[in-house]
Short mmCIF file of C-alpha atoms and ligand atoms in Angstrom, two decimals:
data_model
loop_
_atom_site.label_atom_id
_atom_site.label_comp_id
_atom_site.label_asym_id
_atom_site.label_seq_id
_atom_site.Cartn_x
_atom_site.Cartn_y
_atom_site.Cartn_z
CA UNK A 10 -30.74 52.59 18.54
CA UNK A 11 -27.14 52.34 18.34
CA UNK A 12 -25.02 54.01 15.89
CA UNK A 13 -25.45 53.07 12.51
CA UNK A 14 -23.39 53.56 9.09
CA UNK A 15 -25.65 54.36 5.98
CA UNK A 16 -23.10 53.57 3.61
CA UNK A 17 -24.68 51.39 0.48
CA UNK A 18 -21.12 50.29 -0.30
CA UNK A 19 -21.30 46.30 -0.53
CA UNK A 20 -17.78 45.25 -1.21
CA UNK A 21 -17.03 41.20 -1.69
CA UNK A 22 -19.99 39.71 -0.09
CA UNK A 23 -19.09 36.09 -1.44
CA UNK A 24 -21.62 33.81 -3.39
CA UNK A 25 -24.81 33.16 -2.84
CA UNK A 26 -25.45 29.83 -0.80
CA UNK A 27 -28.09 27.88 -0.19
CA UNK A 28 -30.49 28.19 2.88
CA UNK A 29 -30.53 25.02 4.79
CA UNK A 30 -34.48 23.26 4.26
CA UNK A 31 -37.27 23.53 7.34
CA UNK A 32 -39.33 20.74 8.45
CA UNK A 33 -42.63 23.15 7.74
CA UNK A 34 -43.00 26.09 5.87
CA UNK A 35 -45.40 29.38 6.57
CA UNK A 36 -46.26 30.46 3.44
CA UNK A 37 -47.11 34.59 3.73
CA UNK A 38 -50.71 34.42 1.28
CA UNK A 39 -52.10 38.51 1.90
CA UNK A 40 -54.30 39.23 -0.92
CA UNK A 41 -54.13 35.80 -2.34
CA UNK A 42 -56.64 33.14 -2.66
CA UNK A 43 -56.23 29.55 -1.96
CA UNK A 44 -57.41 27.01 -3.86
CA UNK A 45 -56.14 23.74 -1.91
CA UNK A 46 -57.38 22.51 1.12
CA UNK A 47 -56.00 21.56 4.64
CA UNK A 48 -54.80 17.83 4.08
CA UNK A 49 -54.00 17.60 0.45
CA UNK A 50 -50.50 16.73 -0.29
CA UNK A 51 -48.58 18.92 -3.05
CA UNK A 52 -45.30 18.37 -5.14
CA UNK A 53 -42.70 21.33 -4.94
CA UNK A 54 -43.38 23.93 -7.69
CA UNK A 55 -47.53 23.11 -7.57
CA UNK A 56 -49.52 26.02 -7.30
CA UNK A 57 -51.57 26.66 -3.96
CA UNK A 58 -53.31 29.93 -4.08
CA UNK A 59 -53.87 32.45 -6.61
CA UNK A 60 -52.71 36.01 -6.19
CA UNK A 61 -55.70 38.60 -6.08
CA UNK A 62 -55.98 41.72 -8.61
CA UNK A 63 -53.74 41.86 -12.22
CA UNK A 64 -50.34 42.38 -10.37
CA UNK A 65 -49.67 39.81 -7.37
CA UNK A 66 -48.27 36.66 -8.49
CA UNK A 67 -49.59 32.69 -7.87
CA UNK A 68 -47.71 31.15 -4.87
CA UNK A 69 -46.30 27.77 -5.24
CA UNK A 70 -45.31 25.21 -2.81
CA UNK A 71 -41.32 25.31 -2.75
CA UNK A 72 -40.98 22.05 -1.50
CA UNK A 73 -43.09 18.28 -1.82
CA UNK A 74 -45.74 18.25 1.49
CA UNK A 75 -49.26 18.60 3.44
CA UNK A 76 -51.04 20.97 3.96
CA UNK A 77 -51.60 21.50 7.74
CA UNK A 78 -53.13 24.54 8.10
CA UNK A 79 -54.85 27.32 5.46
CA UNK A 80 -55.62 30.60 7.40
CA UNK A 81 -56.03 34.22 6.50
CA UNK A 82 -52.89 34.92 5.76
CA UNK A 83 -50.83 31.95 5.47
CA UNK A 84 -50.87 28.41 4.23
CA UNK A 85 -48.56 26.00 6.57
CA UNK A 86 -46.95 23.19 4.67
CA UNK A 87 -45.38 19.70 6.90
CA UNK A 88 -42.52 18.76 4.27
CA UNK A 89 -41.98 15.71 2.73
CA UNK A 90 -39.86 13.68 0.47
CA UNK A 91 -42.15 13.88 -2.21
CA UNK A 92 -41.12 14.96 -5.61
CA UNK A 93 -41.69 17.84 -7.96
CA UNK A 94 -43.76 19.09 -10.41
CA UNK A 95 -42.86 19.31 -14.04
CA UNK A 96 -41.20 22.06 -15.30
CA UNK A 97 -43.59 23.94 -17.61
CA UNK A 98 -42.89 25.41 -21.41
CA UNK A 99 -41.97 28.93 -20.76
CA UNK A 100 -44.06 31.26 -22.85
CA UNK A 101 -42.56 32.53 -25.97
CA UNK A 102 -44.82 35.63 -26.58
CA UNK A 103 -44.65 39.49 -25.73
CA UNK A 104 -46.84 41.47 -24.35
CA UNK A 105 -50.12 40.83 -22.15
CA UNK A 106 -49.73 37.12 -23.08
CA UNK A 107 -46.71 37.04 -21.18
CA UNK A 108 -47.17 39.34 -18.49
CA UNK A 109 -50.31 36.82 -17.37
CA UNK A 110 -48.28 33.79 -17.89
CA UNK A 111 -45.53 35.23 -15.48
CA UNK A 112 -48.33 35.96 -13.01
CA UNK A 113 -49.18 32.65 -13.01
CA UNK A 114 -45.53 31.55 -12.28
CA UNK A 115 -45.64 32.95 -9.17
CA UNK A 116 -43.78 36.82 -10.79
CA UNK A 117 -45.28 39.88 -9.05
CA UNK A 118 -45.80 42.20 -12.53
CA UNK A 119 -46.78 45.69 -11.23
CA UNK A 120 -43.93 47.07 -12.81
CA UNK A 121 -44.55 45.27 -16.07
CA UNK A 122 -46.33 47.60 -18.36
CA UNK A 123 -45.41 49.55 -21.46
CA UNK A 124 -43.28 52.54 -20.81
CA UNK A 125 -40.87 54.43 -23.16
CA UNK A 126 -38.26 54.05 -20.26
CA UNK A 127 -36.99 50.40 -18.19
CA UNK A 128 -35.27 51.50 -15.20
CA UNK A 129 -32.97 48.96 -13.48
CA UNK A 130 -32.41 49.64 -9.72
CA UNK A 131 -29.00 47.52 -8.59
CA UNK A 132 -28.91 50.33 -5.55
CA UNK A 133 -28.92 48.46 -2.66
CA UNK A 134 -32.37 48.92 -0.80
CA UNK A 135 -30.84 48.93 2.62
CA UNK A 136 -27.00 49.00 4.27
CA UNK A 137 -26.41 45.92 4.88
CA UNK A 138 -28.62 44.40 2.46
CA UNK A 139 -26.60 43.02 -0.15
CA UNK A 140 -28.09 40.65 -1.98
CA UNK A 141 -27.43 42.47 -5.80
CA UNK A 142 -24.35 41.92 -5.66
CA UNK A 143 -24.01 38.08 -5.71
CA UNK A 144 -26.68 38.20 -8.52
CA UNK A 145 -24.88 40.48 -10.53
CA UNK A 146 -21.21 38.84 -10.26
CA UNK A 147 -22.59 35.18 -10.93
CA UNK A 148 -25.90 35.22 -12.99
CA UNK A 149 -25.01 37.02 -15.77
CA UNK A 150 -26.94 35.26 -17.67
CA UNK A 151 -30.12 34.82 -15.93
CA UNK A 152 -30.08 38.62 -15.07
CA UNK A 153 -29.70 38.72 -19.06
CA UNK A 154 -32.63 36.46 -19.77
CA UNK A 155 -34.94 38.39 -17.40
CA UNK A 156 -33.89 41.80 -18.83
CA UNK A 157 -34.46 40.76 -22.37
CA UNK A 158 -38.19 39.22 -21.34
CA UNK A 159 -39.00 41.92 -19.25
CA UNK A 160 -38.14 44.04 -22.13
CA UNK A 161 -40.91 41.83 -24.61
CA UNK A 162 -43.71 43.48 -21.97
CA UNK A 163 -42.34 46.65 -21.75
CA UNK A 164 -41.30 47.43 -24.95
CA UNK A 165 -38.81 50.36 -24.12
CA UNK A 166 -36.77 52.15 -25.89
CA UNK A 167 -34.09 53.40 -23.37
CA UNK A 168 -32.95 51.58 -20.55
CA UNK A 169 -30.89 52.81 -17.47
CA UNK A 170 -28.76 50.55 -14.54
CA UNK A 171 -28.88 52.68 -11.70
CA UNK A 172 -26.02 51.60 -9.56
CA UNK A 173 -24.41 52.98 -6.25
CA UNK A 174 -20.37 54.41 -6.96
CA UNK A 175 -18.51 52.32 -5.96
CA UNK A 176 -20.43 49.01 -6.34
CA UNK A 177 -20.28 46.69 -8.92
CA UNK A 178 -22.19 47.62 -11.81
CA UNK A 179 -21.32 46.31 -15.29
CA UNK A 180 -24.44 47.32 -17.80
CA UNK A 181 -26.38 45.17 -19.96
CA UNK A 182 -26.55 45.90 -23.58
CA UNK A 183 -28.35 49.16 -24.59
CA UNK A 184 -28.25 50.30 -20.73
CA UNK A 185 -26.46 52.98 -19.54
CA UNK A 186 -25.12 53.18 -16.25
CA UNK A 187 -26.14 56.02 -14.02
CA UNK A 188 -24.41 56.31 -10.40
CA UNK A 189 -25.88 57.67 -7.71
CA UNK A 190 -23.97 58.37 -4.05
CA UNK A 191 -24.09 55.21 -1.60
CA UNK A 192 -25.47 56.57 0.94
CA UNK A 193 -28.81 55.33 1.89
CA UNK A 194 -32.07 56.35 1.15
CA UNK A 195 -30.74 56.97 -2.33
CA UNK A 196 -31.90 53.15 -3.27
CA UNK A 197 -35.72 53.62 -2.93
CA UNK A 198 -37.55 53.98 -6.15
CA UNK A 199 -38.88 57.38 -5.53
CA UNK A 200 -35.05 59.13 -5.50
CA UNK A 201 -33.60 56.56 -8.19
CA UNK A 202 -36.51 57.85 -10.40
CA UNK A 203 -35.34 61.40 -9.41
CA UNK A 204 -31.79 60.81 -10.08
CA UNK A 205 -32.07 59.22 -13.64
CA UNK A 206 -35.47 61.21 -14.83
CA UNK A 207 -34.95 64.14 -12.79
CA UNK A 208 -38.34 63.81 -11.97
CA UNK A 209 -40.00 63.17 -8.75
CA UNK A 210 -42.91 60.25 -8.41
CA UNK A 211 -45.03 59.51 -5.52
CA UNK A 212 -43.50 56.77 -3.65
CA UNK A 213 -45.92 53.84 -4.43
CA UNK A 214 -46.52 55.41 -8.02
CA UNK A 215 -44.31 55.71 -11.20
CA UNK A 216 -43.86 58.56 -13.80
CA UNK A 217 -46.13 58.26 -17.12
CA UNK A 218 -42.71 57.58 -19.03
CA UNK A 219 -40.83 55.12 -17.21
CA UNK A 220 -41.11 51.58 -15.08
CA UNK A 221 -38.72 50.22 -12.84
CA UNK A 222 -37.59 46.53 -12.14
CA UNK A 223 -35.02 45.69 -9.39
CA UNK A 224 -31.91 43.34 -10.36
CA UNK A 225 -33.82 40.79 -7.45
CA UNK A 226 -36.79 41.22 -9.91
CA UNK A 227 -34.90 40.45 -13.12
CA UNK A 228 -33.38 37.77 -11.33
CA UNK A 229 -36.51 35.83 -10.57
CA UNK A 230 -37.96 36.43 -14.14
CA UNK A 231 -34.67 34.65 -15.59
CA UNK A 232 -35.20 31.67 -13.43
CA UNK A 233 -38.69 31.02 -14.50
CA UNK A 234 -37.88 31.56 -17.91
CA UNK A 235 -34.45 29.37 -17.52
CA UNK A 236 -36.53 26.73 -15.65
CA UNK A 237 -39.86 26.48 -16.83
CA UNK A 238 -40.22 26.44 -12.76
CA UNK A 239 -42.37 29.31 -10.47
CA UNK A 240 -41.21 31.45 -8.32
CA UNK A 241 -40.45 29.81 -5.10
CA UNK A 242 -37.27 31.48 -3.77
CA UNK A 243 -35.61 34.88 -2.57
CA UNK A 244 -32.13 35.90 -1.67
CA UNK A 245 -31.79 37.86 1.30
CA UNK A 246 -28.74 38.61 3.33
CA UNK A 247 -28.59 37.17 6.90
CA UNK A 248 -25.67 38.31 8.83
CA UNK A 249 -23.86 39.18 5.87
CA UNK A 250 -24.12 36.39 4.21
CA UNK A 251 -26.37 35.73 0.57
CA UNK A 252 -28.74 33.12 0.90
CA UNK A 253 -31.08 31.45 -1.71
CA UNK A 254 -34.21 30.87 1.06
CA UNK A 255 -37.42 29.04 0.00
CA UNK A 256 -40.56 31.03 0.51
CA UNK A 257 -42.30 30.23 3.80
CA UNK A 258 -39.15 29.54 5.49
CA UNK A 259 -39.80 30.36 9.64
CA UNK A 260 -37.11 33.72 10.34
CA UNK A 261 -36.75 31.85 13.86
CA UNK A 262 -35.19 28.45 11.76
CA UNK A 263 -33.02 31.02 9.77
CA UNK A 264 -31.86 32.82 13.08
CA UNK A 265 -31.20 29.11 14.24
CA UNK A 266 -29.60 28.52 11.59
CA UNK A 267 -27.01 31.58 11.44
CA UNK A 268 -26.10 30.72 15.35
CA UNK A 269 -28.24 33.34 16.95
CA UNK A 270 -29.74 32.91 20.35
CA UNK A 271 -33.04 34.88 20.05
CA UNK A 272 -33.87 36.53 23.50
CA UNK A 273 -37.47 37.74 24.85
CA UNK A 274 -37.46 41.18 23.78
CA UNK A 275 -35.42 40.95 21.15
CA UNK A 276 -37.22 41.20 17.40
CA UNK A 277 -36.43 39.33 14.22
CA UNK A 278 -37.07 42.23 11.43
CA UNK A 279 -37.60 41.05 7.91
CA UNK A 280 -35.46 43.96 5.70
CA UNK A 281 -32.73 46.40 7.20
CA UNK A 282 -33.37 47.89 10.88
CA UNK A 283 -34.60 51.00 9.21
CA UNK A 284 -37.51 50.21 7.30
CA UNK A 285 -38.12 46.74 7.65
CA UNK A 286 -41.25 44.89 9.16
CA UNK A 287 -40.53 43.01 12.55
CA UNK A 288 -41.55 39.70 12.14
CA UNK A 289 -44.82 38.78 14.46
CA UNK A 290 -43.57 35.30 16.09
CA UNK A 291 -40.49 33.41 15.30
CA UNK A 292 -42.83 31.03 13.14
CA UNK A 293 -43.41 33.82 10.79
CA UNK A 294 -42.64 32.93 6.68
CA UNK A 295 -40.43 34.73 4.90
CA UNK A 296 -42.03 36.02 1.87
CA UNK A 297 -41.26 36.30 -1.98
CA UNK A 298 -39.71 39.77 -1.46
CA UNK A 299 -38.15 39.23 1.58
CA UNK A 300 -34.79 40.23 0.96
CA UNK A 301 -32.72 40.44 4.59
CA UNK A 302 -33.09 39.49 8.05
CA UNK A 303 -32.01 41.52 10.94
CA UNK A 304 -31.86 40.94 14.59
CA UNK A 305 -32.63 43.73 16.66
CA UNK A 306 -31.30 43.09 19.67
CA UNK A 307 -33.52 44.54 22.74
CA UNK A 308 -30.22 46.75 24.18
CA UNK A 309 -29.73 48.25 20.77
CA UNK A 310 -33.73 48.84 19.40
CA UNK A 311 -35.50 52.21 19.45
CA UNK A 312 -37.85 51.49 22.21
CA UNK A 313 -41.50 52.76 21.49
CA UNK A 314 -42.09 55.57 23.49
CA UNK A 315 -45.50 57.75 24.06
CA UNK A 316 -42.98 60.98 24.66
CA UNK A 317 -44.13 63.70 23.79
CA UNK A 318 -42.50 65.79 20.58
CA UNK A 319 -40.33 68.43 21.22
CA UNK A 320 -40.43 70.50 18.00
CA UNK A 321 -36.61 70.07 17.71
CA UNK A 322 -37.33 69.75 13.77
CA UNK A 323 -34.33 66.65 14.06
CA UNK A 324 -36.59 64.41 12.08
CA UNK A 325 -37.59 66.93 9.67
CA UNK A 326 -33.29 67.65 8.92
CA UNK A 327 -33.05 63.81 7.80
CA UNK A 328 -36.16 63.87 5.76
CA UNK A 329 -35.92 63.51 2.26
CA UNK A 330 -39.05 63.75 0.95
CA UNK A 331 -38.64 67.23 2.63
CA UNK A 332 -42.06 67.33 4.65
CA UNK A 333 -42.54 67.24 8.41
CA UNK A 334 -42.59 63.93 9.97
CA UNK A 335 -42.88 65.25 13.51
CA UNK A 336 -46.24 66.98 12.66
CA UNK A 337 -47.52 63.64 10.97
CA UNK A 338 -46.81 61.76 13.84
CA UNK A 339 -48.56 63.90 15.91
CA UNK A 340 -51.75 63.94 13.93
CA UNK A 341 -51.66 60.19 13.67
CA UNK A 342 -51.17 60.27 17.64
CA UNK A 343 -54.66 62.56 18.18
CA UNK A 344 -56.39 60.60 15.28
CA UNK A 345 -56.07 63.80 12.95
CA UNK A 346 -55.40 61.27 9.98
CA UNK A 347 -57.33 64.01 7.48
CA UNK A 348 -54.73 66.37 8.92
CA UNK A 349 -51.85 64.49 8.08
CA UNK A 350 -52.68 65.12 4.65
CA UNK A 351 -52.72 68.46 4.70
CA UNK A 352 -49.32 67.65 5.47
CA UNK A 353 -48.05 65.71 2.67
CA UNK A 354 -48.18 62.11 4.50
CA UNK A 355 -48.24 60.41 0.73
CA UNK A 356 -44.90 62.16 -0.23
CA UNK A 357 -43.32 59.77 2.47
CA UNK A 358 -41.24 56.76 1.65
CA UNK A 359 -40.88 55.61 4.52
CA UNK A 360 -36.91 55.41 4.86
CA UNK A 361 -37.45 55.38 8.86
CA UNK A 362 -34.37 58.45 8.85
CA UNK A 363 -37.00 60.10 11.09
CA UNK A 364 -37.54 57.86 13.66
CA UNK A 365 -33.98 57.00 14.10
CA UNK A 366 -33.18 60.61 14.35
CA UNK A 367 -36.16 61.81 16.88
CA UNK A 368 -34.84 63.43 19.80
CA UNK A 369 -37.85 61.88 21.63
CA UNK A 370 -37.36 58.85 20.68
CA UNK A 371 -40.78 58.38 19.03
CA UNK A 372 -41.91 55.71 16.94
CA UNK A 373 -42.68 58.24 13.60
CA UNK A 374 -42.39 55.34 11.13
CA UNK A 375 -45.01 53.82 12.92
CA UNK A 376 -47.12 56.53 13.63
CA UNK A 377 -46.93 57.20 9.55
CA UNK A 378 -47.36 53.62 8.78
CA UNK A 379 -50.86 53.75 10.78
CA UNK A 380 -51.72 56.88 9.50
CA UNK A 381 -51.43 55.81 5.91
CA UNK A 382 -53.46 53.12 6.66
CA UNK A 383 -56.47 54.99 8.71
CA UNK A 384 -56.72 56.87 5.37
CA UNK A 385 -57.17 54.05 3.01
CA UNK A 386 -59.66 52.97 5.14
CA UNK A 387 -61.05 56.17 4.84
CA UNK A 388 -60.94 56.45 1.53
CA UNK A 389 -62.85 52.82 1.05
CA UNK A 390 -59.37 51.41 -0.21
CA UNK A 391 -60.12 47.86 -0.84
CA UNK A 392 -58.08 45.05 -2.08
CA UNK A 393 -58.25 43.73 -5.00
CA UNK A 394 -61.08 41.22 -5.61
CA UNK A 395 -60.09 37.52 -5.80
CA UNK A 396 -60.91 34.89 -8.36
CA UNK A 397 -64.25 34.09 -9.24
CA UNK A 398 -64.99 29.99 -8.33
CA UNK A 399 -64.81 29.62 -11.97
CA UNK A 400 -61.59 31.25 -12.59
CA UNK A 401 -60.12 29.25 -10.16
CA UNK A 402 -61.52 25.93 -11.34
CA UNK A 403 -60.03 26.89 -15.02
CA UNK A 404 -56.60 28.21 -13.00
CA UNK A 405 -56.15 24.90 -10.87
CA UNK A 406 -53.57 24.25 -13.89
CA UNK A 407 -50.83 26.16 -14.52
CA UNK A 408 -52.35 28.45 -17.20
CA UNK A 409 -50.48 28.31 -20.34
CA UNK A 410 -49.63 30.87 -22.71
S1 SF4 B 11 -39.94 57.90 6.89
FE1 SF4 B 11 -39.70 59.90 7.84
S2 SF4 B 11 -37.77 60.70 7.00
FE2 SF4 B 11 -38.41 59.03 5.67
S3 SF4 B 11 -39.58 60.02 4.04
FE3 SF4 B 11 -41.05 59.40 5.61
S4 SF4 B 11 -41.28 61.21 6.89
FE4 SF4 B 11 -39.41 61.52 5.71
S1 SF4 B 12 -37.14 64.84 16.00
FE1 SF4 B 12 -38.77 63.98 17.30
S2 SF4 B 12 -38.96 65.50 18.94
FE2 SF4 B 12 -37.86 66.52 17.29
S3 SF4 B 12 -39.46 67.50 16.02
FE3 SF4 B 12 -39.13 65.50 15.16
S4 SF4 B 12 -40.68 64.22 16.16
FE4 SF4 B 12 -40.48 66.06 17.39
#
């Protein structure tokens, strides 16, 4: 991989525009359920499938159209000029009451429980990824609105903006403002927890005392409640620009659409170069929490390589969850998955500093990624159940509060 700057510093990135509208959209659906069929014909903002378990939002049609296709994991929509649903009372209550109705709009509510503490992360998740900054210049307000509803679920009594120096970061009302360095990982929940608790979480879990919502989150939970409108949009930065794209956009119209010629080899990654997800055809959706797109250009991308590691202890330098990422990799290369534990694989948060450090070149992201999942098979992880028939003939609706 080429040389790469891990500064979090954003600077002016401009306002946030508009993505330009595809012809079809790919709507991502893992661990949803869908309750329309191949043919019907939907107005933007209707429901389509119901999100599994009592954290994964409803997903919504963004735009008027028919359905072509309903697969595994996505639900293909041709566009039309139809119109759009009506907006829906937003739900005045606190609490559970609230936290379901927001499901149903389409708001992923993990992070919505009680807690004594309401983290904000503004730290930007990746370089390059800018897409707080727009939010936090020009919608005020809705950030405002989301914070304050947010806050009806949660109930805390502090709240925190964790910012990087040097980046905007003007707190809300009974926030304070903690700084941390820009310099990436420092945006990923398990070190912004660390820096304002002092504490340090699991990645994937959160402390007994706090909860933490990004500014993207608070974002989307002031347009529902400003609209009376789902969930249907994300802002991600495409060559450095902020874009408001509809969910189920295709990253090869986007890539059109910024001016880049896409070459065999080359991959479309959806997130920063270090630990996003490369994108598995250019027809591929872009999902709710999609929040960049980056070209990897075939030249300038770590190739994957079967070399062999060669103890150098590189990876283990960059590593801050402070375990040994070359050892991981190699159990997850010999199938020692049980292994890996011994070796800490959960404390990983998979920043990718490894892999773009490895003297070898190997792919130890990867190899972790696999690893983790081998062991939740293992461990007879399942995902969470869907609706029962009847839950989704009484959810057909939008449910209201
Ligand atoms: S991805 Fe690699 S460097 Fe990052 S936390 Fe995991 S093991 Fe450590
Ligand atoms: S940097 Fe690569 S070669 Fe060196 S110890 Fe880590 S995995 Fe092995």
């Amino acid at each position: 991989m080429s040389y790469y700057d891990f500064s979090l510093l954003c600077g002016e990135t401009g306002p946030l525009v508009s993505a330009s509208r595809p012809d079809r959209l790919r709507l991502p659906m893992e661990g949803m359920t869908p309750i329309l069929a191949v043919g019907d014909q939907v107005l933007a903002g209707a429901k389509v499938a119901l999100g599994n378990g009592p954290d994964t939002g409803d997903l919504h049609a963004p735009l008027a159209g028919t359905i072509l296709e309903v697969e595994r994991y996505s639900i293909l929509l041709e566009v039309d000029g139809g119109g759009k649903a009506d907006p829906i009372q937003p739900c005045r209550d606190g609490g559970e009451p609230l936290r379901h109705w927001l499901k149903s709009m389409g708001v992923n509510v993990g992070a919505l429980r009680k807690a004594p503490t309401l983290i904000i992360n503004g730290v930007p998740p990746e370089p390059g990824i800018s897409v707080f900054e727009p939010l936090l210049h020009d919608y005020r307000k809705t950030l405002e609105l989301g914070l304050e509803t947010a806050a009806k679920v949660v109930e805390p009594s502090k709240m925190f903006l964790a910012a990087a120096k040097g980046n905007r970061a003007n707190a809300f009302a009974n926030c304070e403002v903690v700084h941390v360095a820009p310099v990436y990982p420092n945006g990923l929940d398990p070190l912004v927890y660390k820096a304002v608790l002092g504490q340090e979480v699991l990645p994937g879990s959160r402390p007994e005392n706090a909860t933490m919502l990004s500014v993207g989150d608070l974002y989307a939970i002031g347009r529902v409640m400003e609209t009376g409108r789902p969930v249907t949009e994300t802002v991600m930065t495409i060559g450095g620009q902020n874009q408001l794209v509809r969910v189920g956009t295709p990253v090869g119209f986007l890539a059109a659409e910024a001016g880049a010629q896409i070459q065999p080899g080359d991959r479309l990654v959806l997130g920063g170069p270090l630990r996003g997800l490369a994108a598995a055809n250019l027809d591929q959706g872009v999902g709710k929490d999609s929040c960049g797109l980056t070209i990897l250009r075939r030249e300038e991308g770590l190739e994957p390589t079967d070399n062999f590691c060669l103890g150098c202890g590189a990876c283990e330098r960059h590593c801050p969850a402070r375990i040994m990422p070359g050892l991981i990799s190699r159990c997850a290369e010999f199938k020692q998955f049980k292994r890996a534990e011994a070796y800490h694989i959960h404390s990983c948060m998979e920043c990718g500093l490894c892999g773009y450090w490895c003297t070898a070149q190997r792919p130890l992201l990867q190899y972790i990624r696999l690893a983790k999942y081998e062991l939740a098979l293992l461990a007879g992880a399942s995902a969470p159940a869907g609706p029962s028939g009847d839950e989704i003939k009484e959810q057909t609706g939008d449910t209201p509060c």
